[in-house]
Structures are given as structure tokens and as C-alpha cells.
PDB file of C-alpha atoms in Angstrom:
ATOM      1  CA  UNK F 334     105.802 112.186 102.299  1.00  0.00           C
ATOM      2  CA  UNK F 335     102.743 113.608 101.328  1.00  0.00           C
ATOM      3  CA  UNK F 336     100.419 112.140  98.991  1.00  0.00           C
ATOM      4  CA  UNK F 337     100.108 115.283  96.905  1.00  0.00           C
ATOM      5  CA  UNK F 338     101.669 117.432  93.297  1.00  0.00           C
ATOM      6  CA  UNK F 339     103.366 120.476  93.731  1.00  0.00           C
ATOM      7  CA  UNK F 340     102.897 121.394  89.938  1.00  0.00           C
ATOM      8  CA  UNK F 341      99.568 119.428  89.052  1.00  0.00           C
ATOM      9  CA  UNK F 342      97.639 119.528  92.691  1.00  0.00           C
ATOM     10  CA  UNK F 343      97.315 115.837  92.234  1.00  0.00           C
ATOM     11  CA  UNK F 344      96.031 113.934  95.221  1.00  0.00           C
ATOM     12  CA  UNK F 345      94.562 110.780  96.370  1.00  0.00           C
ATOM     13  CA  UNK F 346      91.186 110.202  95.381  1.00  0.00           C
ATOM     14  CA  UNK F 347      88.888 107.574  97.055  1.00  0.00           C
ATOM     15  CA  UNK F 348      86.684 104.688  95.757  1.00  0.00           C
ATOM     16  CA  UNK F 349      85.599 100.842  96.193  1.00  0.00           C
ATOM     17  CA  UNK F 350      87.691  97.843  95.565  1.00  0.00           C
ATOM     18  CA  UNK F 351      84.711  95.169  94.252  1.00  0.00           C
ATOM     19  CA  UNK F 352      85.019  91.824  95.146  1.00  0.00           C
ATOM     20  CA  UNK F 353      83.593  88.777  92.591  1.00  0.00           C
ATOM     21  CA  UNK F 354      80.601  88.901  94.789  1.00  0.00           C
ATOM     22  CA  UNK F 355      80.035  92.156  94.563  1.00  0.00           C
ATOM     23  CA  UNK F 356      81.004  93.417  98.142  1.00  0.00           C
ATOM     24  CA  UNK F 357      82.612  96.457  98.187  1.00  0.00           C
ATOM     25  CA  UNK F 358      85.142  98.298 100.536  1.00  0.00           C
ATOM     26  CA  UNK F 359      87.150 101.405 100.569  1.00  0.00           C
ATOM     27  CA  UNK F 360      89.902 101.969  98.786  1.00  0.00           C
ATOM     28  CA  UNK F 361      92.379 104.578  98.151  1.00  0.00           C
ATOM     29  CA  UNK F 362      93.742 105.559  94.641  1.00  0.00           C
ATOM     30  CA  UNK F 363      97.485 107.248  95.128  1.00  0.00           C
ATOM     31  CA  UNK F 364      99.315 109.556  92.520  1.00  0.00           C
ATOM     32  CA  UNK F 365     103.012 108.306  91.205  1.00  0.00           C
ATOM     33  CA  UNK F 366     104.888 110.687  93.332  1.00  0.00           C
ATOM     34  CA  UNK F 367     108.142 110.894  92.996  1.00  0.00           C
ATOM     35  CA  UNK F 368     110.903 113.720  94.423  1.00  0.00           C
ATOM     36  CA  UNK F 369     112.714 114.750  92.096  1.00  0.00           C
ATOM     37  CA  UNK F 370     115.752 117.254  91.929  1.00  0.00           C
ATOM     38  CA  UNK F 371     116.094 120.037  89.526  1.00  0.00           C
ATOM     39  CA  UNK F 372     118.889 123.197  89.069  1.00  0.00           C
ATOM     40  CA  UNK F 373     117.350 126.110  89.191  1.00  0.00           C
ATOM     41  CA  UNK F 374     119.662 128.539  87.263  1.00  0.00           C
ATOM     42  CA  UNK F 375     117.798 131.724  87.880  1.00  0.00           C
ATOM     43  CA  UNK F 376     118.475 131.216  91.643  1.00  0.00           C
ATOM     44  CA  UNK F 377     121.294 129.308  91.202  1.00  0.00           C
ATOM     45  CA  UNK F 378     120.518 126.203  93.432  1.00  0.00           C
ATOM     46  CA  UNK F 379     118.976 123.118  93.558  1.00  0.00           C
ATOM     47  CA  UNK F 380     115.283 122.544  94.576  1.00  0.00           C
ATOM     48  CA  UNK F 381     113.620 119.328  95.219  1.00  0.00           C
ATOM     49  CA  UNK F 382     110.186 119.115  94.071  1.00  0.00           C
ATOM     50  CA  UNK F 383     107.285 116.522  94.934  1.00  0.00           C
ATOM     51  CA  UNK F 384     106.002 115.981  91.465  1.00  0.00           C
ATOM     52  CA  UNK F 385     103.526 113.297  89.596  1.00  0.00           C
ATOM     53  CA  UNK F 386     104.925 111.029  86.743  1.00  0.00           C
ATOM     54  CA  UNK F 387     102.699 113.208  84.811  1.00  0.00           C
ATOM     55  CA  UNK F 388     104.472 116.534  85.787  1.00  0.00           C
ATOM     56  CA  UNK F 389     107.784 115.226  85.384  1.00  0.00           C
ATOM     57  CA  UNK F 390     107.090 115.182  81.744  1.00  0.00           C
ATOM     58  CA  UNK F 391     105.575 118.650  82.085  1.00  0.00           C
ATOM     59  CA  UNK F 392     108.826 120.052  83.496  1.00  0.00           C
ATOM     60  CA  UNK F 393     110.808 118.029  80.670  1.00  0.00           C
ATOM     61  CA  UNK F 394     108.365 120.111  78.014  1.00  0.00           C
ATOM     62  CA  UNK F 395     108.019 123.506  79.720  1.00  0.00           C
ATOM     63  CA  UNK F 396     111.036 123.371  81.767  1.00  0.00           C
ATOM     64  CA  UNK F 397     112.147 123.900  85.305  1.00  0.00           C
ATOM     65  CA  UNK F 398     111.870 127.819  85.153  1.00  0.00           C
ATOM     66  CA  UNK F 399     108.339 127.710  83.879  1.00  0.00           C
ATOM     67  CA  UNK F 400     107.665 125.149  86.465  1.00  0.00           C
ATOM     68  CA  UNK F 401     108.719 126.973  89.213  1.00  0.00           C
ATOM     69  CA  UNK F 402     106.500 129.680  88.655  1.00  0.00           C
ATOM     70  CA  UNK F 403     103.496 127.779  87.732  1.00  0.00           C
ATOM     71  CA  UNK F 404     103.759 126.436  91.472  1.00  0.00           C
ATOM     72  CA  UNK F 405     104.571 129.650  93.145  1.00  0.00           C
ATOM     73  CA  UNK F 406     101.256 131.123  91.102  1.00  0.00           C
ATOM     74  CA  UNK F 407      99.679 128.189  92.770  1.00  0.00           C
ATOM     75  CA  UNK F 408     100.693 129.675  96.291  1.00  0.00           C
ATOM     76  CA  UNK F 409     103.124 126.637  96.204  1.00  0.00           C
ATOM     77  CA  UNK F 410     106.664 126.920  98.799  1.00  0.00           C
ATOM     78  CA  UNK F 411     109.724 126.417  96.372  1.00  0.00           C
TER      79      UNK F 411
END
């Protein structure tokens, strides 16, 4: 599974892990993604989205509808 928000465009974003002495190496930061399954009434089917812990409270506020076509506008596959 991809590393990456359907609704926020969330992605990993890279930086340095520092040691007490003050090496430092690469590191990675991930977004919470989680897939999560919603009912789509308009269509009238499920669709599984790939969505941040942020965005899941999005959809809870705007709802799934809204959702939807935020990530189609996005050029998004749904």
C-alpha cells in the first residue's frame, strides 16, 4: 500500500534521525494511513478509500459525498 492520501495528498516526507552525538542519518516520516470503507449512496456502493487519520475526520465533518468529489477534483480514481 502506498504511502500516500487520496483526500489530503499526504505523503512521506524525508529528514534526519540525530543521534546524542550529533550524527545524523536519513530518515523517513510516514502519514497514518489507514483504508477505510465508506457507502456511497449517490452510487449506491461501497468504495474503499486510502485516507490519513487527519482526513478521516474530514470525511466525518464534510461527509463521504463531499469527499468523493474533493478527490475526483483532485484527478483522484474513486
Amino acid at each position: 500500500m502506498s504511502a500516500h492520501c487520496q483526500l489530503t495528498g499526504a505523503k512521506p516526507v524525508f529528514g534526519n534521525t540525530i543521534s546524542h552525538s550529533h550524527r545524523r542519518t536519513s530518515r523517513r516520516f510516514d502519514p497514518n494511513i489507514q483504508r477505510k470503507r465508506y457507502w456511497l449512496p449517490s452510487e449506491g456502493r461501497h468504495v474503499r478509500l486510502t485516507l490519513s487519520a487527519r482526513a478521516i475526520k474530514t470525511v466525518d465533518a464534510i461527509g463521504v459525498e463531499a469527499a468523493v468529489a474533493r478527490i475526483r477534483a483532485r484527478g483522484g480514481k474513486v
